[in-house]
Coordinates of C-alpha atoms in Angstrom, one line a residue:
Chain A
M92 CA -6.2 -25.7 36.8
T93 CA -8.7 -22.9 36.9
A94 CA -11.0 -22.2 34.0
L95 CA -9.9 -19.0 32.3
L96 CA -12.8 -19.1 29.9
R97 CA -16.2 -20.6 30.8
A98 CA -19.3 -20.7 28.6
D99 CA -22.1 -21.9 30.9
G100 CA -25.4 -23.4 29.7
I101 CA -25.4 -21.5 26.4
R102 CA -28.6 -21.8 24.4
K103 CA -29.2 -20.3 21.0
A104 CA -31.9 -20.9 18.5
Y105 CA -32.6 -19.4 15.1
G106 CA -36.4 -19.4 14.6
G107 CA -37.4 -22.9 15.4
V108 CA -33.9 -24.4 14.8
Q109 CA -31.9 -25.0 17.9
A110 CA -28.2 -24.3 17.3
L111 CA -27.0 -24.6 20.9
G112 CA -29.0 -26.4 23.6
G113 CA -27.4 -25.6 26.9
V114 CA -23.7 -26.0 26.0
T115 CA -21.1 -25.7 28.8
V116 CA -17.4 -25.4 27.8
E117 CA -14.5 -24.6 30.0
V118 CA -11.0 -23.8 28.9
A119 CA -8.3 -24.0 31.6
E120 CA -5.6 -21.3 31.7
G121 CA -2.5 -22.1 29.7
T122 CA -4.1 -25.0 27.7
V123 CA -5.0 -25.6 24.1
A124 CA -8.5 -26.9 24.0
G125 CA -10.3 -28.3 21.0
L126 CA -13.9 -28.0 19.9
I127 CA -15.0 -30.6 17.3
G128 CA -18.2 -31.7 15.8
P129 CA -19.9 -32.2 12.5
N130 CA -21.0 -29.3 10.3
G131 CA -24.0 -27.6 11.9
S132 CA -23.2 -28.8 15.4
G133 CA -23.0 -25.3 16.8
K134 CA -19.2 -24.7 17.0
T135 CA -19.1 -21.4 15.3
T136 CA -22.3 -20.3 16.9
L137 CA -20.6 -20.9 20.3
F138 CA -17.6 -18.9 19.2
N139 CA -19.9 -16.1 18.1
V140 CA -21.7 -16.1 21.4
I141 CA -18.4 -16.1 23.4
T142 CA -17.0 -13.2 21.4
G143 CA -20.1 -11.1 21.3
Y144 CA -21.0 -11.4 17.7
E145 CA -24.3 -13.1 18.7
R146 CA -26.4 -12.9 21.8
P147 CA -27.3 -16.1 23.5
D148 CA -31.0 -16.9 24.4
A149 CA -29.7 -18.2 27.7
G150 CA -26.5 -18.9 29.5
R151 CA -23.5 -16.9 30.6
V152 CA -19.9 -16.4 29.5
F153 CA -17.1 -15.7 31.9
L154 CA -13.5 -14.7 31.3
G155 CA -11.3 -15.1 34.4
G156 CA -14.3 -14.7 36.7
T157 CA -15.6 -11.6 35.0
E158 CA -18.9 -12.0 33.2
I159 CA -18.8 -10.9 29.6
T160 CA -22.2 -12.2 28.4
N161 CA -23.6 -10.0 25.7
A162 CA -20.6 -7.7 25.7
R163 CA -19.9 -6.2 22.3
P164 CA -17.2 -7.8 20.2
G165 CA -14.8 -4.9 20.7
T166 CA -15.3 -5.1 24.5
V167 CA -14.7 -8.8 24.5
F168 CA -11.5 -8.2 22.5
A169 CA -10.4 -5.5 24.9
A170 CA -11.1 -7.9 27.8
G171 CA -8.6 -10.4 26.4
I172 CA -10.3 -12.7 23.9
G173 CA -9.0 -12.6 20.3
R174 CA -10.6 -14.7 17.6
T175 CA -10.1 -15.7 14.0
F176 CA -12.9 -16.7 11.5
Q177 CA -13.5 -19.8 9.5
L178 CA -13.5 -17.6 6.4
T179 CA -10.6 -15.2 7.0
R180 CA -11.6 -11.6 7.6
I181 CA -8.6 -9.6 6.8
F182 CA -8.6 -6.0 5.6
A183 CA -7.9 -6.7 2.0
R184 CA -7.0 -3.2 0.8
L185 CA -4.7 -2.4 3.7
T186 CA -1.2 -3.6 3.6
V187 CA -0.2 -6.6 5.6
E188 CA 1.5 -4.3 8.1
E189 CA -1.5 -2.0 8.3
N190 CA -3.7 -5.0 9.1
M191 CA -1.4 -5.6 12.1
L192 CA -1.9 -2.1 13.3
V193 CA -5.7 -2.0 13.3
A194 CA -6.0 -3.7 16.7
G195 CA -3.1 -1.7 18.2
R196 CA -3.9 0.5 21.1
R197 CA -0.5 1.6 22.4
K198 CA 1.8 4.3 21.1
R199 CA 2.3 4.1 17.4
G200 CA 6.0 3.3 17.6
H201 CA 5.3 0.5 20.1
D202 CA 2.5 -1.0 18.0
R203 CA 4.7 -0.8 14.9
R204 CA 7.5 -2.6 16.6
R205 CA 5.1 -5.3 18.0
A206 CA 3.6 -5.7 14.5
R207 CA 7.0 -6.2 13.0
E208 CA 7.9 -8.8 15.6
L209 CA 4.6 -10.7 15.1
L210 CA 4.9 -10.6 11.3
E211 CA 8.3 -12.2 11.7
F212 CA 6.8 -14.7 14.2
V213 CA 4.1 -15.8 11.7
G214 CA 6.5 -15.6 8.8
L215 CA 5.0 -12.8 6.8
E216 CA 7.6 -10.1 7.4
R217 CA 8.6 -10.1 3.7
H218 CA 5.1 -9.3 2.7
A219 CA 4.6 -6.4 5.1
G220 CA 4.2 -3.8 2.4
L221 CA 1.9 -5.8 0.1
P222 CA -1.9 -5.4 0.0
A223 CA -3.3 -8.1 2.3
G224 CA -5.7 -9.1 -0.5
S225 CA -2.7 -10.4 -2.5
L226 CA -1.9 -13.1 0.1
S227 CA -2.7 -16.8 -0.3
Y228 CA -5.4 -18.3 1.8
G229 CA -3.0 -19.9 4.2
Q230 CA -1.1 -16.6 4.6
R231 CA -4.3 -14.9 5.3
K232 CA -4.9 -17.3 8.2
L233 CA -1.5 -16.4 9.5
L234 CA -2.1 -12.7 9.1
E235 CA -5.5 -13.0 11.0
L236 CA -3.7 -14.8 13.8
G237 CA -1.0 -12.2 13.8
Y238 CA -3.2 -9.1 14.0
V239 CA -5.2 -10.7 16.8
L240 CA -2.0 -11.2 18.8
V241 CA -1.0 -7.5 18.6
A242 CA -3.3 -6.9 21.6
D243 CA -1.7 -9.7 23.5
P244 CA -5.0 -11.5 24.3
A245 CA -5.2 -14.0 27.1
V246 CA -7.3 -16.4 25.1
V247 CA -7.4 -16.9 21.3
L248 CA -10.3 -18.6 19.6
L249 CA -9.3 -20.1 16.3
D250 CA -12.0 -21.1 13.9
E251 CA -10.6 -23.8 11.6
P252 CA -7.0 -22.5 11.4
A253 CA -6.0 -25.4 9.2
G254 CA -9.0 -25.5 7.0
G255 CA -8.2 -25.1 3.3
V256 CA -4.5 -24.7 4.1
N257 CA -1.6 -26.7 2.5
P258 CA 0.1 -29.2 4.8
T259 CA 3.3 -27.2 5.1
L260 CA 1.4 -24.2 6.3
V261 CA -0.6 -26.4 8.6
T262 CA 2.6 -27.5 10.3
H263 CA 3.8 -23.9 10.5
I264 CA 0.5 -22.7 12.1
A265 CA 0.6 -25.6 14.6
D266 CA 4.2 -24.7 15.5
R267 CA 3.2 -21.1 16.1
I268 CA 0.3 -22.1 18.3
R269 CA 2.5 -24.4 20.4
Q270 CA 5.1 -21.6 20.8
L271 CA 2.4 -19.1 21.8
N272 CA 0.9 -21.6 24.2
A273 CA 4.3 -22.2 25.7
N274 CA 4.5 -18.5 26.4
G275 CA 1.2 -18.5 28.2
T276 CA -1.5 -17.9 25.6
T277 CA -4.6 -20.1 26.0
F278 CA -6.4 -21.4 22.9
L279 CA -9.8 -22.8 22.0
I280 CA -9.7 -24.3 18.5
V281 CA -12.5 -25.4 16.2
E282 CA -11.0 -27.7 13.6
H283 CA -12.1 -30.5 11.3
N284 CA -8.5 -31.7 10.7
M285 CA -8.3 -34.4 13.4
E286 CA -4.6 -34.9 13.3
F287 CA -4.2 -31.2 13.9
V288 CA -6.6 -31.2 16.9
M289 CA -5.4 -34.5 18.4
G290 CA -1.8 -33.4 18.1
L291 CA -2.3 -29.9 19.7
C292 CA -5.1 -30.1 22.2
S293 CA -4.9 -31.3 25.7
T294 CA -8.7 -31.4 26.1
I295 CA -11.4 -31.8 23.4
T296 CA -15.1 -31.1 23.6
V297 CA -17.3 -32.8 21.1
L298 CA -20.5 -31.0 19.9
A299 CA -23.3 -32.7 18.0
S300 CA -26.6 -31.0 17.2
G301 CA -25.9 -28.2 19.7
E302 CA -25.2 -30.5 22.6
V303 CA -22.0 -31.6 24.2
T304 CA -21.5 -35.3 23.3
A305 CA -18.2 -35.9 25.0
S306 CA -15.4 -34.0 26.7
G307 CA -11.9 -35.1 27.7
P308 CA -8.3 -35.7 26.7
P309 CA -7.7 -36.8 23.0
D310 CA -7.2 -40.5 24.0
V311 CA -10.6 -40.6 25.6
I312 CA -12.3 -38.8 22.8
R313 CA -10.6 -41.1 20.2
S314 CA -12.1 -44.2 21.8
D315 CA -15.5 -42.8 22.7
R316 CA -18.1 -44.9 20.8
R317 CA -20.6 -42.0 20.6
V318 CA -18.0 -39.7 19.2
L319 CA -16.9 -42.3 16.7
D320 CA -20.4 -42.9 15.6
A321 CA -21.4 -39.2 15.5
Y322 CA -18.3 -37.7 14.0
L323 CA -14.9 -39.3 13.7
G324 CA -16.0 -42.3 11.7
A325 CA -13.9 -45.2 10.8
D326 CA -10.6 -43.4 10.0
L327 CA -9.4 -43.1 13.6
E328 CA -10.9 -46.3 14.6
E329 CA -8.9 -48.1 12.0
D330 CA -5.8 -46.0 12.5
P331 CA -5.5 -45.1 16.2
D332 CA -1.9 -43.8 15.8
T333 CA -2.6 -41.1 13.3
D334 CA -1.6 -38.4 15.7
A335 CA 1.8 -39.9 16.2
D336 CA 3.2 -37.8 13.5
G337 CA 1.5 -34.6 14.7
P338 CA -0.2 -32.0 12.6
G339 CA 1.2 -31.2 9.3
A340 CA 2.4 -34.7 8.6
P341 CA 2.7 -35.4 4.8
D342 CA -0.7 -37.0 4.7
G343 CA -2.3 -34.2 6.8
G344 CA -5.7 -33.2 5.5
G345 CA -7.2 -30.0 4.2
G346 CA -4.7 -29.1 1.6
D347 CA -5.8 -26.5 -0.9
G348 CA -3.1 -27.2 -3.5
E349 CA -0.9 -24.4 -2.2
T350 CA 2.8 -25.1 -2.4
G351 CA 5.9 -23.5 -1.0
D352 CA 7.6 -23.2 2.3
A353 CA 5.9 -22.1 5.4
A354 CA 4.3 -18.7 5.0
D355 CA 5.7 -18.2 1.5
G356 CA 2.9 -20.2 -0.1
S357 CA 1.7 -18.4 -3.2
Chain B
M186 CA 19.4 7.9 -8.7
I187 CA 16.3 9.7 -7.6
G188 CA 14.1 7.3 -5.7
E189 CA 10.3 7.1 -5.8
R190 CA 10.1 9.5 -2.8
G191 CA 12.4 12.0 -4.4
A192 CA 10.3 11.9 -7.6
K193 CA 7.1 12.4 -5.6
A194 CA 8.6 15.3 -3.6
G195 CA 9.9 16.9 -6.8
G196 CA 6.5 16.5 -8.5
L197 CA 4.8 18.0 -5.5
V198 CA 7.1 21.1 -5.5
L199 CA 6.5 21.6 -9.2
L200 CA 2.8 21.3 -8.8
V201 CA 2.8 23.8 -5.9
A202 CA 5.0 26.2 -7.9
A203 CA 2.7 25.9 -10.9
A204 CA -0.4 26.4 -8.8
V205 CA 1.1 29.5 -7.2
A206 CA 2.3 30.9 -10.5
F207 CA -0.9 30.2 -12.4
P208 CA -2.6 33.6 -12.1
L209 CA 0.7 35.3 -12.8
A210 CA 1.3 33.3 -15.9
F211 CA -2.3 33.7 -17.1
P212 CA -3.5 37.1 -15.8
D213 CA -6.6 37.1 -18.0
P214 CA -9.5 37.0 -15.5
A215 CA -11.4 34.6 -17.7
V216 CA -8.6 32.1 -17.3
T217 CA -8.1 32.8 -13.6
N218 CA -11.8 32.1 -13.2
Y219 CA -11.1 28.6 -14.4
G220 CA -8.4 28.3 -11.8
V221 CA -10.7 29.6 -9.0
F222 CA -13.4 27.0 -9.8
A223 CA -10.8 24.3 -10.2
M224 CA -9.4 25.0 -6.7
I225 CA -12.9 25.2 -5.3
F226 CA -13.5 21.7 -6.6
V227 CA -10.1 20.4 -5.6
T228 CA -11.1 21.4 -2.1
A229 CA -14.6 19.9 -2.3
A230 CA -13.4 16.6 -3.9
S231 CA -10.6 16.2 -1.4
A232 CA -12.9 16.9 1.5
W233 CA -15.5 14.4 0.2
N234 CA -12.7 11.8 -0.2
V235 CA -11.5 12.3 3.4
F236 CA -14.8 10.8 4.5
S237 CA -16.3 8.8 1.6
G238 CA -13.0 7.7 -0.1
Y239 CA -11.4 6.5 3.1
S240 CA -14.5 5.1 4.8
G241 CA -16.3 3.6 1.8
Y242 CA -19.6 5.4 2.7
I243 CA -20.6 7.1 -0.5
S244 CA -22.2 10.4 0.5
L245 CA -24.5 12.1 -2.0
G246 CA -25.5 14.7 0.6
H247 CA -22.3 16.8 0.8
A248 CA -24.1 19.6 -1.0
V249 CA -25.8 20.1 2.4
F250 CA -22.5 21.3 3.8
F251 CA -21.5 23.3 0.7
G252 CA -24.9 25.1 0.8
S253 CA -24.9 25.5 4.5
G254 CA -21.4 27.1 4.4
A255 CA -22.6 29.5 1.7
Y256 CA -25.7 30.4 3.6
A257 CA -23.9 30.7 7.0
M258 CA -21.5 33.2 5.4
G259 CA -24.3 35.1 3.8
I260 CA -26.5 35.3 6.9
A261 CA -23.6 36.1 9.2
A262 CA -22.2 38.9 7.0
R263 CA -25.7 40.3 6.5
D264 CA -26.9 40.2 10.1
W265 CA -23.6 41.3 11.6
N266 CA -23.0 43.9 9.0
I267 CA -19.6 42.6 8.1
T268 CA -18.2 44.0 4.8
G269 CA -15.0 43.9 2.8
A270 CA -12.3 41.3 3.2
A271 CA -13.2 40.9 6.9
V272 CA -15.9 38.5 5.8
F273 CA -13.2 35.9 5.3
E274 CA -12.7 35.9 9.1
L275 CA -16.1 34.2 9.1
L276 CA -14.7 31.1 7.4
P277 CA -13.9 29.2 10.6
L278 CA -17.5 29.9 11.7
C279 CA -18.8 28.5 8.4
A280 CA -16.6 25.4 8.9
A281 CA -18.1 25.0 12.4
V282 CA -21.6 25.3 11.0
G283 CA -20.9 22.5 8.5
A284 CA -19.3 20.3 11.1
A285 CA -22.2 21.0 13.6
I286 CA -24.8 20.0 10.9
A287 CA -22.8 16.8 10.2
V288 CA -23.2 15.5 13.7
P289 CA -27.0 15.0 13.8
F290 CA -26.9 14.2 10.0
G291 CA -24.2 11.5 10.7
L292 CA -25.9 10.1 13.8
I293 CA -28.9 9.4 11.6
A294 CA -27.3 8.3 8.3
L295 CA -24.2 6.5 9.6
R296 CA -26.3 3.9 11.4
V297 CA -26.9 2.3 8.0
R298 CA -24.6 1.2 5.2
R299 CA -24.1 1.1 1.5
H300 CA -27.2 2.0 -0.7
T301 CA -29.3 2.7 2.4
F302 CA -26.8 5.3 3.5
I303 CA -26.7 6.8 0.0
V304 CA -30.5 7.1 0.0
I305 CA -30.6 8.8 3.4
T306 CA -27.9 11.3 2.4
I307 CA -30.0 12.2 -0.7
A308 CA -33.1 12.5 1.5
I309 CA -31.4 14.8 3.9
F310 CA -30.0 16.9 1.1
F311 CA -33.6 17.5 -0.2
I312 CA -34.8 18.4 3.3
F313 CA -32.1 21.1 3.4
Q314 CA -32.9 22.4 -0.1
L315 CA -36.6 22.6 0.9
M316 CA -35.7 24.5 4.1
A317 CA -33.6 27.0 2.1
F318 CA -36.6 27.5 -0.2
N319 CA -39.1 28.0 2.7
F320 CA -37.3 29.8 5.5
S321 CA -37.3 33.6 5.5
F322 CA -33.8 33.9 7.0
T323 CA -32.4 32.1 3.9
G324 CA -34.1 34.6 1.6
G325 CA -36.5 32.0 0.2
S326 CA -36.3 31.2 -3.5
A327 CA -34.5 34.5 -4.1
G328 CA -31.6 33.4 -1.9
L329 CA -28.9 35.7 -0.6
S330 CA -26.5 38.1 -2.2
S331 CA -23.0 38.8 -0.8
P332 CA -22.1 42.3 0.4
F333 CA -19.8 44.2 -2.0
L334 CA -16.1 43.5 -1.9
T335 CA -14.1 46.6 -2.5
W336 CA -11.4 44.9 -4.5
Q337 CA -10.3 46.2 -7.9
E338 CA -11.5 44.2 -10.8
S339 CA -7.9 43.5 -11.9
V340 CA -7.1 41.6 -8.7
Y341 CA -10.5 40.3 -7.9
D342 CA -10.1 36.8 -9.5
T343 CA -6.5 36.5 -8.5
R344 CA -7.3 37.1 -4.8
F345 CA -10.1 34.6 -4.9
Y346 CA -7.8 32.2 -6.6
Y347 CA -5.3 32.4 -3.8
I348 CA -8.0 32.0 -1.2
A349 CA -9.4 29.0 -2.9
L350 CA -5.8 27.6 -3.4
A351 CA -5.2 28.0 0.3
C352 CA -8.4 26.0 1.0
A353 CA -7.3 23.4 -1.5
A354 CA -3.9 23.1 0.1
G355 CA -5.6 22.7 3.5
A356 CA -7.9 20.0 2.2
V357 CA -5.0 18.1 0.6
A358 CA -3.0 18.4 3.8
L359 CA -5.9 17.1 5.8
S360 CA -6.3 14.2 3.4
W361 CA -2.6 13.4 3.7
L362 CA -2.7 13.6 7.5
V363 CA -5.8 11.4 7.8
R364 CA -4.3 8.9 5.3
R365 CA -1.1 8.6 7.4
S366 CA -2.7 8.6 10.8
S367 CA -4.0 5.7 13.0
F368 CA -7.4 7.5 12.7
G369 CA -7.2 7.1 9.0
L370 CA -6.1 3.5 9.3
R371 CA -9.2 2.8 11.3
L372 CA -11.3 4.6 8.8
R373 CA -9.9 2.5 6.0
A374 CA -10.3 -0.7 8.1
I375 CA -14.0 0.3 8.4
R376 CA -14.1 0.5 4.6
D377 CA -12.8 -3.0 4.2
D378 CA -14.8 -4.7 7.0
E379 CA -16.6 -2.6 9.5
D380 CA -17.8 -5.4 11.7
R381 CA -14.4 -6.9 12.0
A382 CA -12.8 -3.6 12.7
S383 CA -15.4 -3.0 15.5
G384 CA -14.5 -6.5 16.8
L385 CA -10.9 -5.4 17.1
G386 CA -11.9 -2.5 19.3
V387 CA -12.3 0.2 16.6
R388 CA -15.1 2.6 17.7
A389 CA -16.6 2.7 14.3
M390 CA -19.4 5.3 14.9
R391 CA -17.0 7.7 16.5
V392 CA -14.4 7.4 13.8
K393 CA -17.0 7.7 11.0
L394 CA -18.7 10.7 12.6
S395 CA -15.4 12.5 13.2
A396 CA -14.4 12.0 9.5
F397 CA -17.8 13.1 8.4
A398 CA -17.7 16.3 10.5
A399 CA -14.2 17.1 9.3
S400 CA -15.2 16.6 5.7
A401 CA -18.3 18.7 6.2
G402 CA -16.4 21.5 7.8
L403 CA -14.0 21.7 4.8
T404 CA -16.9 21.5 2.4
A405 CA -18.8 24.3 4.2
T406 CA -15.6 26.5 4.1
I407 CA -15.3 26.2 0.4
G408 CA -19.0 26.7 0.0
A409 CA -18.6 30.0 1.8
V410 CA -15.7 31.1 -0.5
W411 CA -17.8 30.1 -3.5
F412 CA -20.7 32.2 -2.3
Y413 CA -18.5 35.3 -2.1
Y414 CA -17.0 34.5 -5.5
V415 CA -20.3 34.1 -7.3
N416 CA -21.9 36.9 -5.2
Q417 CA -25.1 35.0 -4.5
V418 CA -26.6 31.7 -3.4
Q419 CA -30.0 30.3 -4.1
P420 CA -31.5 27.1 -2.8
Q421 CA -31.0 25.3 -6.2
T422 CA -27.4 26.5 -6.6
G423 CA -26.2 26.2 -2.9
F424 CA -27.9 22.8 -2.5
D425 CA -27.3 21.5 -6.1
P426 CA -27.7 17.8 -6.7
L427 CA -25.1 18.1 -9.5
F428 CA -22.5 19.2 -6.9
D429 CA -22.3 15.7 -5.3
L430 CA -22.4 13.9 -8.7
T431 CA -19.6 16.1 -9.9
V432 CA -17.5 15.6 -6.8
V433 CA -18.0 11.9 -6.9
L434 CA -17.1 11.7 -10.6
M435 CA -13.9 13.8 -9.9
T436 CA -12.8 11.5 -7.1
F437 CA -13.6 8.2 -9.0
L438 CA -11.9 9.5 -12.1
G439 CA -8.7 10.5 -10.3
G440 CA -8.6 7.7 -7.8
Y441 CA -11.1 6.9 -5.0
G442 CA -9.4 6.8 -1.6
T443 CA -6.1 8.3 -2.7
I444 CA -4.7 11.7 -1.8
A445 CA -3.9 12.8 -5.4
G446 CA -6.9 11.3 -7.1
P447 CA -9.5 13.9 -6.2
V448 CA -7.0 16.7 -7.1
L449 CA -6.4 15.2 -10.5
G450 CA -10.1 14.5 -11.1
A451 CA -11.1 18.1 -10.2
L452 CA -8.3 19.6 -12.3
L453 CA -9.6 17.5 -15.3
V454 CA -13.3 17.8 -14.9
E455 CA -14.0 21.3 -13.7
P456 CA -12.1 23.3 -16.4
G457 CA -13.6 20.9 -19.0
T458 CA -17.1 21.5 -17.7
L459 CA -16.6 25.3 -17.6
W460 CA -15.2 25.3 -21.1
L461 CA -18.1 23.2 -22.4
N462 CA -20.6 25.6 -20.7
T463 CA -19.0 28.6 -22.5
Q464 CA -19.4 27.0 -26.0
P465 CA -22.8 28.2 -27.4
Q466 CA -23.0 25.3 -29.9
L467 CA -22.6 22.8 -27.0
A468 CA -25.2 24.2 -24.7
G469 CA -26.2 21.7 -22.1
A470 CA -23.5 19.3 -23.3
S471 CA -21.5 19.3 -20.1
E472 CA -24.1 17.2 -18.2
I473 CA -24.1 14.6 -21.0
V474 CA -20.3 14.6 -21.1
L475 CA -20.1 14.2 -17.3
G476 CA -22.5 11.2 -17.6
V477 CA -20.4 9.6 -20.4
V478 CA -17.2 10.1 -18.5
F479 CA -18.8 8.6 -15.4
L480 CA -19.7 5.5 -17.4
V481 CA -16.3 5.2 -19.0
V482 CA -14.6 5.5 -15.5
V483 CA -16.9 2.9 -13.9
L484 CA -16.4 0.5 -16.8
F485 CA -12.8 0.9 -17.8
V486 CA -10.9 2.5 -14.9
P487 CA -13.0 1.7 -11.8
R488 CA -10.1 2.4 -9.5
G489 CA -9.3 5.7 -11.1
I490 CA -6.4 7.2 -13.1
I491 CA -3.8 7.4 -10.2
P492 CA -4.1 3.7 -9.0
T493 CA -4.5 2.3 -12.5
G494 CA -1.7 4.5 -13.9
G495 CA 0.6 3.5 -11.0
E496 CA -0.1 -0.2 -11.7
W497 CA 0.8 0.3 -15.4
I498 CA 4.0 2.0 -14.5
R499 CA 5.0 -0.7 -12.1
R500 CA 4.3 -3.4 -14.8
L501 CA 6.4 -1.5 -17.3
R502 CA 9.3 -1.5 -14.8

């Protein structure tokens, strides 16, 4: 498969601290790719460079063969890359439905219909008229995913979509990603919840201290000694079948104490 | 059962009817004078809210546009020898002058945010006040006087009231249109998270600048009306620092970022201020009262009367 998104030799340093030391990541069209690594390994910095929120010191970014290095975030979004943030960035004083319309660029009626469809898709249609600031953390994650989708991006970068979300919503989010992927959307996901990543992604890239440590399918990553030493630790080594239940299994990580069904968590 | 929309529509019709009937019900010019100033400030506060209330950029430099509108009217009427009611045909020109000034002003000030933006607006305000003091075409410290209007004294205030009411209606209509439009949605998205909005393709500078210019145009228009009503403008009255503080207080009191908030705030504050200023035993008290009201609003009803009142009503239901 051809690479739809390619970040090639990305370097980024803050003062004397190297965040990325020549990272190359490829995401094939129609796949769900994972990006894992310990805190401070450069995952979010790479997302920021790809989406134009930060400028790389060196390296280039391509989307479908078109170079988008140093393009502004709005231009990157218009080119077809949507992203969510580790700490959700919704428009808290707008209603849920209004949030969905911020990224809309077609006729108002079309955008509104699309927004309604997507709210239903992510399970927030009953909250459409509420201020977005009143949503739970997990619902905010869904809303952020939803409003990014309004523009029908070719690639969606999700920064810890399951982080701090209750297990029920984690399953709901994973289901939505699978469904979107089945319809052709490509994903690159940063996530600490290993069950979530192993269950969803077809390829995984491991970052450590701003360098790519390993890259390959989940089975290869799971058994890579360097990865186990650097990041995954003993859990997966001791329990190699943890992804058998898929993301959102009852013992899935990252719960924030929210309860309730799917997107109705309060 | 009358729904919420029906109640709102009914309330609006009553409000418009009351506003139209006000000078007929209270023909005393002293009372109509209260109405004229109230409408001037309904316009100014609504115009300020169209930019600052929706974008979150608190401008303390809108007196630049108010004064510029007043001076534009005075200079154009003087230099082109326009007299009588024909001067009001200059109002679109005054609006254009305000909007034109807003473009370079905005291109400088809108590059920064929050307190830095506020400081720059204040700095630009003082530059304009100083220019008005020092340029000859503005009349220097003596300012400008308006040409004589040949209206009978009995209808003078009433006519100005209706002119100011028309401006107020226009300002509220603009506020309503902006609030409901996709342009207004982008403006409010900028208020919540400008970087994120830009990341979703919102052209933040263009949106902010357009709102700033529209707001400036309206403020300049009402500044021109005010000039003719009070018959003169001087640098310290046209470019008055208290203007912005008053407009900000009105908007915060009524409800920042709402359509009705600035209207309610202006209707409460302006007549109250005028009344205090006419009480000899309370000379100078209006500024103190304004300050106290500002403190009370910020401490106890930071979102303003309309949003807080609406919340209380919803809870009671």
